[in-house]
Amino acid sequence: MTKAGNMSIRRSIKAGLTGLALALAAAPAAQAEALRVTGGSPSSALQVPMNRAVVVESDVPFAELSIANPGIADISSLTDRSIYVLGKAPGRTTLTVLGTNGRLITNVEVHVTPDIAEFKERLGQILPGEPIEVRTANDGIVLSGTVSSISKLDRALELAQRYAPERVSNLMSVGGTQQVMLKVRFAEMQRSVSKSLSASLGARGTVLGDDLGLSVGTNRLSNAGGLGSALTGSLPSATSANAATLFGFNAGGVEVGLLLEALESRGVVRTLAEPNLTALSGQEASFLAGGEYPVPVSQEGGAITVEFKPFGVELDFVPRVVEGDLINLELKAAVSSLDSANGFTANGFTVDAFRRRETSTTVEMRDGESFAIAGLLSDDFRDLNGQVPWLGDIPVLGALFRSAEYERMQTELVIIITPHLVTPTRGEVLALPTDRVRLPTERELFLFGRVSADRAPQTGGAGEVARQDFGGSYGYVLD
């Protein structure tokens, strides 16, 4: 608070205050404007930019000044008719001007706002050509208009925070296409090869009359239980081998059997998924083509609950249109399947394991460009050789006491992504795979055995699809 006790004292310090005011007015941060008070009331509310000054002139002399909140604005008297007001912090306060004998001359409402003049100048330098409107509201900054990209919107907000921290209102919008369609191609190949070769030798009977019994065997004929049918040519038991040969003969009172088993299997599996997913810039989208597998979970007290775990082709992504047709993609893709070979059984529950291949990355590309974000290659090899000790090391004949297994599995997964900027279209021009299919009448079904009618739509998108030639390789059409 600044007081002017009497006019004689004020005249003695007037020269010093005048010099201080002129020095402040000369500084760039305190450039003064004038507001005149006439007829005991100001012409308008006093707008004071932060770190700048305004001079209030009164048509009658005043004797005392007071400010309601000195933290918002600072005041000093230049003459008995001029008041210097300096904005310190954003906010509103009241300046009271009193005349002689404590008579109220006027109350001036003071609004201290962020210095948007400098902000506008810096905004024009950093983002030239962007139609951004800047206004003040209460003690903050309001930005409005349409900018060309998300990145420029973020730059404008970051700059505004420098002038009004935590007091920036964003009413801006982004022009152009802001919807992204992500085309993803999952391609996986699995190849397996397994081979096995084993020989079994068994003998059963009596030697030296009835004094010595004999029953020996290796591998499948270890119990010599199949020798009774060796001479008839039947195998001792069921086998999964693709080729099995049993030789049997008698040597006196001894039955001898030789079983040769060979297995070779090859398999190829191809998996392909092409999901297309559309999302607004900055919003998350997810995709799952597969299912959910129930997994029992033990709770406190022995209770069992069921939790469902998703499996199949999964995709989660967040697109951001950076500028023009430049798109930033934050995505996570996974391919999973059930694996019963590695499951477990407990408390009467059998739970399968999961085979899962996944990738998570962030890439940046333009509309229509593609990236191969994952090439997951797996090559498993297993080789097993078993033999009867010492006997398997005998040259040539040792093969009858050995078995060998070979197994190899190769898996390769490739994920290719392609983003596109898209806009909505009219529903009439879109067609579904079922648009060309019509239910048959009872006559067509029972009399002619047709499962679909010959009639086809003639109008709209469905009619356009119906008139196309589907002689080539097209999906959804069964011949």
Short mmCIF file of C-alpha atoms in Angstrom, two decimals:
data_model
loop_
_atom_site.label_atom_id
_atom_site.label_comp_id
_atom_site.label_asym_id
_atom_site.label_seq_id
_atom_site.Cartn_x
_atom_site.Cartn_y
_atom_site.Cartn_z
CA MET A 1 0.00 0.00 0.00
CA THR A 2 1.25 3.53 -0.89
CA LYS A 3 -0.03 6.55 1.05
CA ALA A 4 0.18 10.29 0.31
CA GLY A 5 -0.15 11.87 3.77
CA ASN A 6 0.00 15.48 2.71
CA MET A 7 0.72 17.32 -0.45
CA SER A 8 3.92 19.02 0.79
CA ILE A 9 5.65 15.70 1.55
CA ARG A 10 4.52 14.27 -1.76
CA ARG A 11 5.98 17.26 -3.64
CA SER A 12 9.36 16.64 -2.00
CA ILE A 13 9.51 13.02 -3.21
CA LYS A 14 7.67 13.58 -6.44
CA ALA A 15 10.89 14.13 -8.36
CA GLY A 16 12.30 10.78 -7.16
CA LEU A 17 9.12 8.85 -7.99
CA THR A 18 8.95 10.53 -11.37
CA GLY A 19 12.50 9.43 -12.15
CA LEU A 20 11.72 5.85 -11.07
CA ALA A 21 8.59 5.76 -13.20
CA LEU A 22 10.45 7.05 -16.25
CA ALA A 23 13.10 4.35 -15.76
CA LEU A 24 10.42 1.63 -15.54
CA ALA A 25 8.62 3.02 -18.55
CA ALA A 26 11.84 2.88 -20.57
CA ALA A 27 12.27 -0.87 -19.85
CA PRO A 28 10.81 -3.29 -22.44
CA ALA A 29 8.86 -5.20 -19.77
CA ALA A 30 7.11 -2.12 -18.42
CA GLN A 31 5.82 -0.23 -21.41
CA ALA A 32 3.01 2.04 -20.10
CA GLU A 33 -0.37 2.90 -21.56
CA ALA A 34 -2.79 5.48 -20.16
CA LEU A 35 -6.32 5.22 -18.77
CA ARG A 36 -8.21 8.40 -17.83
CA VAL A 37 -10.64 8.71 -14.92
CA THR A 38 -13.20 11.41 -15.58
CA GLY A 39 -16.32 12.32 -13.67
CA GLY A 40 -15.34 10.10 -10.74
CA SER A 41 -15.43 6.85 -12.74
CA PRO A 42 -13.00 5.13 -15.11
CA SER A 43 -13.82 4.83 -18.76
CA SER A 44 -13.32 1.00 -18.58
CA ALA A 45 -11.74 -1.73 -16.51
CA LEU A 46 -7.98 -1.44 -16.30
CA GLN A 47 -6.28 -4.17 -18.37
CA VAL A 48 -2.65 -4.61 -17.31
CA PRO A 49 -0.39 -7.21 -19.01
CA MET A 50 1.86 -9.09 -16.64
CA ASN A 51 5.27 -7.37 -16.22
CA ARG A 52 3.92 -4.29 -18.01
CA ALA A 53 2.53 -0.98 -16.73
CA VAL A 54 -0.48 1.31 -17.23
CA VAL A 55 -0.79 4.95 -16.16
CA VAL A 56 -4.11 6.06 -14.63
CA GLU A 57 -4.87 9.81 -14.87
CA SER A 58 -7.54 11.46 -12.73
CA ASP A 59 -9.31 14.75 -13.48
CA VAL A 60 -9.29 15.60 -9.75
CA PRO A 61 -6.34 15.52 -7.36
CA PHE A 62 -6.14 12.53 -4.99
CA ALA A 63 -4.60 12.26 -1.54
CA GLU A 64 -4.42 8.49 -0.89
CA LEU A 65 -4.12 5.24 -2.91
CA SER A 66 -4.66 1.61 -1.95
CA ILE A 67 -4.56 -1.73 -3.80
CA ALA A 68 -6.59 -4.71 -2.54
CA ASN A 69 -4.02 -7.39 -3.45
CA PRO A 70 -0.43 -6.11 -3.76
CA GLY A 71 0.64 -9.53 -5.01
CA ILE A 72 -1.29 -9.00 -8.26
CA ALA A 73 -0.38 -5.35 -9.00
CA ASP A 74 1.95 -2.72 -7.60
CA ILE A 75 1.12 1.02 -7.58
CA SER A 76 2.95 4.31 -7.15
CA SER A 77 1.94 7.96 -7.61
CA LEU A 78 3.64 10.05 -10.26
CA THR A 79 1.74 13.28 -9.50
CA ASP A 80 -1.38 14.12 -7.54
CA ARG A 81 -3.34 13.23 -10.70
CA SER A 82 -1.29 10.29 -12.15
CA ILE A 83 -1.01 6.68 -10.86
CA TYR A 84 1.49 4.10 -12.11
CA VAL A 85 0.12 0.49 -12.05
CA LEU A 86 2.52 -2.45 -12.68
CA GLY A 87 1.15 -5.97 -13.29
CA LYS A 88 2.88 -8.63 -11.20
CA ALA A 89 0.78 -11.83 -11.39
CA PRO A 90 -2.34 -12.89 -13.31
CA GLY A 91 -5.56 -12.14 -11.45
CA ARG A 92 -8.08 -9.45 -10.53
CA THR A 93 -7.90 -6.80 -7.84
CA THR A 94 -9.27 -3.32 -7.03
CA LEU A 95 -7.48 0.04 -6.98
CA THR A 96 -9.08 2.58 -4.59
CA VAL A 97 -8.47 6.32 -5.11
CA LEU A 98 -9.30 8.68 -2.18
CA GLY A 99 -9.39 12.46 -2.12
CA THR A 100 -8.86 14.88 0.75
CA ASN A 101 -10.63 14.11 4.04
CA GLY A 102 -10.90 10.45 2.98
CA ARG A 103 -13.47 11.18 0.29
CA LEU A 104 -13.79 8.29 -2.26
CA ILE A 105 -13.02 9.39 -5.76
CA THR A 106 -13.35 6.01 -7.55
CA ASN A 107 -12.65 2.26 -7.51
CA VAL A 108 -10.78 0.94 -10.53
CA GLU A 109 -11.04 -2.76 -11.37
CA VAL A 110 -7.59 -4.03 -12.33
CA HIS A 111 -7.23 -7.15 -14.55
CA VAL A 112 -3.69 -8.49 -14.78
CA THR A 113 -3.42 -10.96 -17.67
CA PRO A 114 -0.57 -12.91 -19.29
CA ASP A 115 1.43 -10.93 -21.79
CA ILE A 116 -0.11 -12.31 -24.98
CA ALA A 117 1.48 -9.65 -27.19
CA GLU A 118 4.88 -11.27 -26.83
CA PHE A 119 3.29 -14.71 -26.98
CA LYS A 120 1.60 -13.89 -30.30
CA GLU A 121 4.89 -12.64 -31.69
CA ARG A 122 6.74 -15.81 -30.69
CA LEU A 123 3.89 -18.00 -31.95
CA GLY A 124 4.07 -16.36 -35.37
CA GLN A 125 7.82 -16.93 -35.52
CA ILE A 126 7.68 -20.60 -34.52
CA LEU A 127 4.51 -21.58 -36.42
CA PRO A 128 4.24 -19.21 -39.40
CA GLY A 129 1.08 -19.47 -41.44
CA GLU A 130 -0.94 -21.33 -38.79
CA PRO A 131 -4.33 -19.58 -38.14
CA ILE A 132 -4.17 -19.77 -34.34
CA GLU A 133 -6.26 -17.26 -32.38
CA VAL A 134 -5.05 -16.21 -28.93
CA ARG A 135 -7.32 -14.77 -26.24
CA THR A 136 -7.19 -14.25 -22.49
CA ALA A 137 -9.82 -15.64 -20.15
CA ASN A 138 -9.69 -14.81 -16.46
CA ASP A 139 -6.00 -15.39 -15.68
CA GLY A 140 -5.23 -17.84 -18.50
CA ILE A 141 -4.75 -18.16 -22.27
CA VAL A 142 -7.29 -19.62 -24.70
CA LEU A 143 -6.08 -20.99 -28.04
CA SER A 144 -8.49 -21.63 -30.90
CA GLY A 145 -8.36 -22.21 -34.64
CA THR A 146 -7.47 -25.06 -37.00
CA VAL A 147 -3.87 -26.24 -37.29
CA SER A 148 -2.44 -28.47 -39.97
CA SER A 149 -1.01 -31.26 -37.78
CA ILE A 150 -0.88 -32.72 -34.29
CA SER A 151 2.80 -31.81 -33.90
CA LYS A 152 2.11 -28.13 -34.48
CA LEU A 153 -0.78 -28.23 -32.02
CA ASP A 154 1.57 -29.68 -29.40
CA ARG A 155 4.17 -26.98 -30.09
CA ALA A 156 1.59 -24.21 -29.63
CA LEU A 157 0.43 -25.69 -26.33
CA GLU A 158 3.98 -26.12 -25.08
CA LEU A 159 4.79 -22.48 -25.88
CA ALA A 160 1.58 -21.26 -24.20
CA GLN A 161 2.53 -23.13 -21.02
CA ARG A 162 5.62 -20.93 -20.79
CA TYR A 163 3.46 -17.82 -20.48
CA ALA A 164 0.55 -19.22 -18.42
CA PRO A 165 1.58 -22.47 -16.68
CA GLU A 166 -1.37 -24.77 -15.97
CA ARG A 167 -3.76 -22.08 -17.26
CA VAL A 168 -3.99 -22.88 -20.98
CA SER A 169 -7.31 -23.85 -22.59
CA ASN A 170 -7.05 -25.72 -25.88
CA LEU A 171 -9.92 -25.14 -28.31
CA MET A 172 -7.82 -25.89 -31.40
CA SER A 173 -8.68 -28.59 -33.92
CA VAL A 174 -6.55 -30.42 -36.45
CA GLY A 175 -7.41 -30.17 -40.11
CA GLY A 176 -6.95 -32.85 -42.77
CA THR A 177 -7.53 -36.58 -42.52
CA GLN A 178 -7.05 -37.88 -38.99
CA GLN A 179 -8.24 -41.48 -39.39
CA VAL A 180 -5.73 -44.24 -40.06
CA MET A 181 -6.44 -47.69 -41.47
CA LEU A 182 -3.72 -50.19 -40.62
CA LYS A 183 -3.36 -53.14 -42.96
CA VAL A 184 -1.42 -55.98 -41.33
CA ARG A 185 -0.34 -59.25 -42.97
CA PHE A 186 0.62 -62.19 -40.77
CA ALA A 187 2.34 -65.00 -42.65
CA GLU A 188 3.63 -68.10 -40.86
CA MET A 189 5.11 -71.31 -42.26
CA GLN A 190 5.79 -74.44 -40.24
CA ARG A 191 7.69 -77.44 -41.54
CA SER A 192 8.45 -80.63 -39.63
CA VAL A 193 10.50 -83.68 -40.54
CA SER A 194 10.98 -86.77 -38.38
CA LYS A 195 12.70 -90.05 -39.08
CA SER A 196 13.35 -93.11 -36.95
CA LEU A 197 14.87 -96.54 -37.55
CA SER A 198 14.99 -99.35 -34.99
CA ALA A 199 15.65 -103.08 -34.91
CA SER A 200 14.42 -105.55 -32.30
CA LEU A 201 15.79 -109.08 -31.78
CA GLY A 202 14.17 -111.71 -29.55
CA ALA A 203 14.56 -115.40 -28.80
CA ARG A 204 12.52 -117.85 -26.72
CA GLY A 205 12.64 -121.57 -26.18
CA THR A 206 14.57 -124.39 -24.53
CA VAL A 207 18.07 -125.62 -25.06
CA LEU A 208 19.77 -128.81 -23.91
CA GLY A 209 16.46 -130.64 -23.83
CA ASP A 210 14.24 -129.31 -21.11
CA ASP A 211 17.06 -128.41 -18.77
CA LEU A 212 17.61 -124.74 -19.81
CA GLY A 213 14.94 -122.15 -20.73
CA LEU A 214 15.63 -119.04 -22.84
CA SER A 215 13.69 -115.80 -23.22
CA VAL A 216 15.65 -112.69 -24.33
CA GLY A 217 14.85 -109.67 -26.46
CA THR A 218 15.74 -106.04 -27.31
CA ASN A 219 13.59 -102.93 -27.86
CA ARG A 220 10.03 -103.92 -28.84
CA LEU A 221 10.76 -107.63 -28.40
CA SER A 222 12.32 -107.21 -24.98
CA ASN A 223 9.62 -109.37 -23.38
CA ALA A 224 9.65 -111.84 -26.27
CA GLY A 225 5.88 -111.83 -26.00
CA GLY A 226 5.34 -111.52 -29.71
CA LEU A 227 7.48 -114.44 -30.75
CA GLY A 228 4.59 -116.87 -30.56
CA SER A 229 3.21 -115.34 -33.76
CA ALA A 230 6.54 -114.69 -35.40
CA LEU A 231 6.26 -117.64 -37.73
CA THR A 232 2.80 -116.56 -38.85
CA GLY A 233 4.11 -113.10 -39.80
CA SER A 234 1.91 -111.02 -37.49
CA LEU A 235 3.45 -108.09 -35.59
CA PRO A 236 3.81 -108.51 -31.85
CA SER A 237 1.75 -105.40 -31.04
CA ALA A 238 0.34 -102.23 -32.56
CA THR A 239 2.93 -99.78 -33.88
CA SER A 240 2.81 -96.22 -35.21
CA ALA A 241 5.60 -96.88 -37.66
CA ASN A 242 4.88 -96.42 -41.34
CA ALA A 243 6.83 -99.55 -42.16
CA ALA A 244 7.41 -102.58 -39.92
CA THR A 245 8.74 -106.00 -40.94
CA LEU A 246 8.82 -109.09 -38.71
CA PHE A 247 11.02 -112.10 -39.51
CA GLY A 248 10.74 -115.31 -37.50
CA PHE A 249 12.23 -118.78 -37.63
CA ASN A 250 12.90 -121.83 -35.41
CA ALA A 251 16.30 -123.19 -34.56
CA GLY A 252 15.64 -126.46 -32.86
CA GLY A 253 13.56 -125.69 -29.79
CA VAL A 254 14.33 -121.93 -29.97
CA GLU A 255 12.09 -119.36 -31.66
CA VAL A 256 13.95 -116.34 -33.08
CA GLY A 257 12.24 -113.13 -34.16
CA LEU A 258 13.63 -109.99 -35.89
CA LEU A 259 11.49 -106.81 -36.04
CA LEU A 260 12.55 -103.88 -38.25
CA GLU A 261 10.65 -100.57 -37.87
CA ALA A 262 11.07 -97.42 -39.94
CA LEU A 263 9.21 -94.10 -39.64
CA GLU A 264 9.45 -91.00 -41.79
CA SER A 265 6.93 -88.15 -41.62
CA ARG A 266 6.82 -84.69 -43.17
CA GLY A 267 4.38 -81.87 -42.54
CA VAL A 268 3.82 -78.31 -43.74
CA VAL A 269 1.45 -75.80 -42.18
CA ARG A 270 0.64 -72.36 -43.59
CA THR A 271 -1.08 -69.69 -41.53
CA LEU A 272 -2.12 -66.31 -42.94
CA ALA A 273 -4.21 -63.49 -41.50
CA GLU A 274 -4.82 -60.04 -42.99
CA PRO A 275 -6.72 -57.85 -40.51
CA ASN A 276 -7.60 -54.27 -41.46
CA LEU A 277 -8.30 -51.91 -38.56
CA THR A 278 -9.22 -48.22 -38.56
CA ALA A 279 -8.72 -45.81 -35.66
CA LEU A 280 -8.73 -42.08 -35.01
CA SER A 281 -5.36 -40.41 -34.61
CA GLY A 282 -4.20 -40.77 -31.00
CA GLN A 283 -6.79 -43.43 -30.12
CA GLU A 284 -6.06 -47.10 -29.43
CA ALA A 285 -7.57 -49.93 -31.48
CA SER A 286 -7.35 -53.68 -30.89
CA PHE A 287 -8.07 -56.82 -32.91
CA LEU A 288 -8.36 -60.51 -31.98
CA ALA A 289 -9.04 -63.37 -34.37
CA GLY A 290 -9.06 -66.58 -32.38
CA GLY A 291 -10.75 -67.30 -29.09
CA GLU A 292 -10.37 -67.51 -25.34
CA TYR A 293 -9.18 -70.57 -23.45
CA PRO A 294 -10.52 -71.32 -19.93
CA VAL A 295 -7.81 -71.68 -17.28
CA PRO A 296 -8.72 -72.77 -13.71
CA VAL A 297 -7.29 -70.51 -10.99
CA SER A 298 -7.12 -71.50 -7.34
CA GLN A 299 -8.39 -68.90 -4.87
CA GLU A 300 -8.07 -68.57 -1.11
CA GLY A 301 -10.09 -71.17 0.76
CA GLY A 302 -9.66 -73.77 -1.98
CA ALA A 303 -12.22 -72.29 -4.37
CA ILE A 304 -11.58 -72.70 -8.10
CA THR A 305 -12.43 -69.94 -10.55
CA VAL A 306 -12.04 -69.82 -14.31
CA GLU A 307 -9.96 -67.23 -16.11
CA PHE A 308 -10.08 -66.86 -19.88
CA LYS A 309 -6.84 -66.32 -21.79
CA PRO A 310 -7.06 -65.03 -25.37
CA PHE A 311 -5.24 -66.79 -28.20
CA GLY A 312 -5.03 -66.40 -31.94
CA VAL A 313 -3.94 -63.36 -33.97
CA GLU A 314 -3.84 -60.26 -31.75
CA LEU A 315 -3.15 -56.65 -32.72
CA ASP A 316 -3.10 -53.45 -30.65
CA PHE A 317 -1.99 -50.15 -32.15
CA VAL A 318 -2.14 -46.39 -31.58
CA PRO A 319 -1.76 -44.24 -34.75
CA ARG A 320 -0.73 -40.59 -34.65
CA VAL A 321 -0.81 -38.37 -37.73
CA VAL A 322 2.33 -36.30 -37.18
CA GLU A 323 2.26 -33.99 -40.17
CA GLY A 324 0.68 -34.25 -43.60
CA ASP A 325 0.80 -37.95 -44.51
CA LEU A 326 3.49 -38.84 -41.95
CA ILE A 327 2.10 -41.41 -39.48
CA ASN A 328 3.58 -42.56 -36.18
CA LEU A 329 2.52 -46.09 -35.17
CA GLU A 330 2.86 -47.61 -31.74
CA LEU A 331 1.79 -51.24 -32.07
CA LYS A 332 1.92 -54.68 -30.52
CA ALA A 333 1.22 -57.85 -32.53
CA ALA A 334 1.12 -61.47 -31.41
CA VAL A 335 0.29 -64.91 -32.78
CA SER A 336 -0.54 -67.61 -30.23
CA SER A 337 -1.94 -71.14 -30.31
CA LEU A 338 -2.71 -73.97 -27.92
CA ASP A 339 0.05 -76.48 -27.22
CA SER A 340 -1.35 -79.63 -25.62
CA ALA A 341 2.05 -81.36 -25.64
CA ASN A 342 3.37 -79.02 -22.94
CA GLY A 343 0.23 -78.79 -20.77
CA PHE A 344 -0.17 -80.15 -17.27
CA THR A 345 -2.80 -81.95 -15.22
CA ALA A 346 -3.56 -81.11 -11.58
CA ASN A 347 -6.55 -81.81 -9.34
CA GLY A 348 -8.46 -83.35 -12.20
CA PHE A 349 -7.91 -80.35 -14.51
CA THR A 350 -5.96 -80.58 -17.73
CA VAL A 351 -4.63 -77.21 -18.90
CA ASP A 352 -2.94 -76.78 -22.27
CA ALA A 353 0.09 -74.57 -22.71
CA PHE A 354 0.38 -71.70 -25.21
CA ARG A 355 2.80 -71.18 -28.05
CA ARG A 356 3.16 -67.43 -28.48
CA ARG A 357 5.17 -65.23 -30.86
CA GLU A 358 4.84 -61.50 -30.36
CA THR A 359 6.48 -58.19 -31.20
CA SER A 360 6.13 -54.64 -29.87
CA THR A 361 7.56 -51.60 -31.62
CA THR A 362 7.08 -47.97 -32.66
CA VAL A 363 7.66 -46.97 -36.28
CA GLU A 364 7.07 -43.91 -38.44
CA MET A 365 6.15 -44.00 -42.12
CA ARG A 366 4.12 -42.22 -44.74
CA ASP A 367 0.74 -43.13 -46.17
CA GLY A 368 0.96 -46.36 -48.18
CA GLU A 369 4.51 -47.30 -47.15
CA SER A 370 5.22 -50.71 -45.60
CA PHE A 371 7.53 -52.17 -43.01
CA ALA A 372 8.32 -55.78 -42.16
CA ILE A 373 8.40 -55.32 -38.40
CA ALA A 374 9.09 -58.95 -37.45
CA GLY A 375 10.77 -61.97 -38.95
CA LEU A 376 10.68 -64.62 -36.25
CA LEU A 377 12.57 -67.78 -37.26
CA SER A 378 12.66 -70.89 -35.09
CA ASP A 379 14.65 -74.04 -35.92
CA ASP A 380 14.42 -76.94 -33.45
CA PHE A 381 16.50 -80.08 -33.90
CA ARG A 382 16.50 -83.33 -31.89
CA ASP A 383 18.66 -86.41 -32.43
CA LEU A 384 18.43 -89.53 -30.25
CA ASN A 385 20.45 -92.73 -30.50
CA GLY A 386 19.83 -95.71 -28.15
CA GLN A 387 21.52 -99.09 -28.05
CA VAL A 388 22.18 -102.14 -25.92
CA PRO A 389 25.52 -101.64 -24.15
CA TRP A 390 28.46 -103.35 -25.88
CA LEU A 391 26.22 -105.28 -28.28
CA GLY A 392 25.36 -102.12 -30.19
CA ASP A 393 29.04 -101.48 -30.89
CA ILE A 394 29.50 -104.76 -32.79
CA PRO A 395 30.11 -104.04 -36.48
CA VAL A 396 27.20 -104.86 -38.80
CA LEU A 397 25.31 -106.99 -36.26
CA GLY A 398 25.30 -104.08 -33.81
CA ALA A 399 22.56 -102.43 -35.89
CA LEU A 400 20.15 -105.05 -34.55
CA PHE A 401 20.71 -103.70 -31.07
CA ARG A 402 20.39 -99.96 -31.87
CA SER A 403 17.60 -97.46 -32.54
CA ALA A 404 17.91 -93.91 -33.87
CA GLU A 405 15.43 -91.02 -34.01
CA TYR A 406 15.74 -87.71 -35.82
CA GLU A 407 13.29 -84.79 -35.61
CA ARG A 408 13.46 -81.22 -36.93
CA MET A 409 10.84 -78.43 -36.84
CA GLN A 410 11.19 -75.06 -38.51
CA THR A 411 8.86 -72.09 -38.05
CA GLU A 412 9.01 -68.67 -39.68
CA LEU A 413 6.67 -65.75 -38.96
CA VAL A 414 6.64 -62.49 -40.92
CA ILE A 415 4.50 -59.44 -40.03
CA ILE A 416 4.13 -56.64 -42.58
CA ILE A 417 2.24 -53.42 -41.78
CA THR A 418 0.94 -50.72 -44.12
CA PRO A 419 -0.92 -47.60 -42.84
CA HIS A 420 -3.36 -45.56 -44.94
CA LEU A 421 -5.09 -42.24 -44.30
CA VAL A 422 -8.80 -42.84 -44.87
CA THR A 423 -12.07 -40.96 -44.82
CA PRO A 424 -15.61 -42.35 -44.41
CA THR A 425 -17.75 -43.15 -47.43
CA ARG A 426 -21.43 -43.69 -48.09
CA GLY A 427 -22.79 -46.99 -46.86
CA GLU A 428 -24.50 -47.70 -50.18
CA VAL A 429 -21.19 -48.24 -51.97
CA LEU A 430 -20.03 -50.90 -49.52
CA ALA A 431 -20.85 -54.55 -50.11
CA LEU A 432 -20.73 -57.57 -47.85
CA PRO A 433 -19.66 -61.11 -48.82
CA THR A 434 -23.23 -62.25 -48.20
CA ASP A 435 -24.81 -59.75 -50.59
CA ARG A 436 -24.59 -62.18 -53.52
CA VAL A 437 -26.26 -65.00 -51.59
CA ARG A 438 -30.05 -65.34 -51.39
CA LEU A 439 -31.99 -68.01 -49.53
CA PRO A 440 -33.68 -70.54 -51.82
CA THR A 441 -37.40 -71.05 -51.91
CA GLU A 442 -38.86 -74.39 -50.82
CA ARG A 443 -39.35 -75.32 -54.47
CA GLU A 444 -35.69 -74.60 -55.30
CA LEU A 445 -34.47 -76.44 -52.20
CA PHE A 446 -36.59 -79.59 -52.27
CA LEU A 447 -37.28 -79.94 -55.98
CA PHE A 448 -33.97 -78.84 -57.52
CA GLY A 449 -31.65 -79.29 -54.51
CA ARG A 450 -30.33 -75.73 -54.63
CA VAL A 451 -28.86 -74.31 -51.43
CA SER A 452 -28.95 -70.72 -52.73
CA ALA A 453 -31.26 -68.89 -55.06
CA ASP A 454 -30.34 -67.70 -58.53
CA ARG A 455 -31.72 -64.24 -57.84
CA ALA A 456 -29.14 -61.52 -57.25
CA PRO A 457 -29.57 -57.89 -56.16
CA GLN A 458 -29.68 -55.36 -58.96
CA THR A 459 -29.23 -52.03 -57.13
CA GLY A 460 -26.78 -50.49 -54.68
CA GLY A 461 -23.39 -51.83 -53.72
CA ALA A 462 -24.71 -55.38 -53.57
CA GLY A 463 -25.90 -55.10 -57.16
CA GLU A 464 -22.51 -53.80 -58.26
CA VAL A 465 -20.83 -56.78 -56.63
CA ALA A 466 -23.37 -59.17 -58.17
CA ARG A 467 -22.60 -57.87 -61.69
CA GLN A 468 -18.87 -58.47 -61.32
CA ASP A 469 -17.18 -61.43 -62.91
CA PHE A 470 -16.09 -63.90 -60.24
CA GLY A 471 -14.38 -66.31 -62.59
CA GLY A 472 -10.98 -65.81 -60.97
CA SER A 473 -9.72 -66.55 -57.47
CA TYR A 474 -12.00 -64.67 -55.09
CA GLY A 475 -12.80 -65.20 -51.45
CA TYR A 476 -16.19 -66.06 -49.97
CA VAL A 477 -17.35 -67.85 -53.13
CA LEU A 478 -17.64 -71.66 -53.03
CA ASP A 479 -17.87 -73.56 -56.33
#
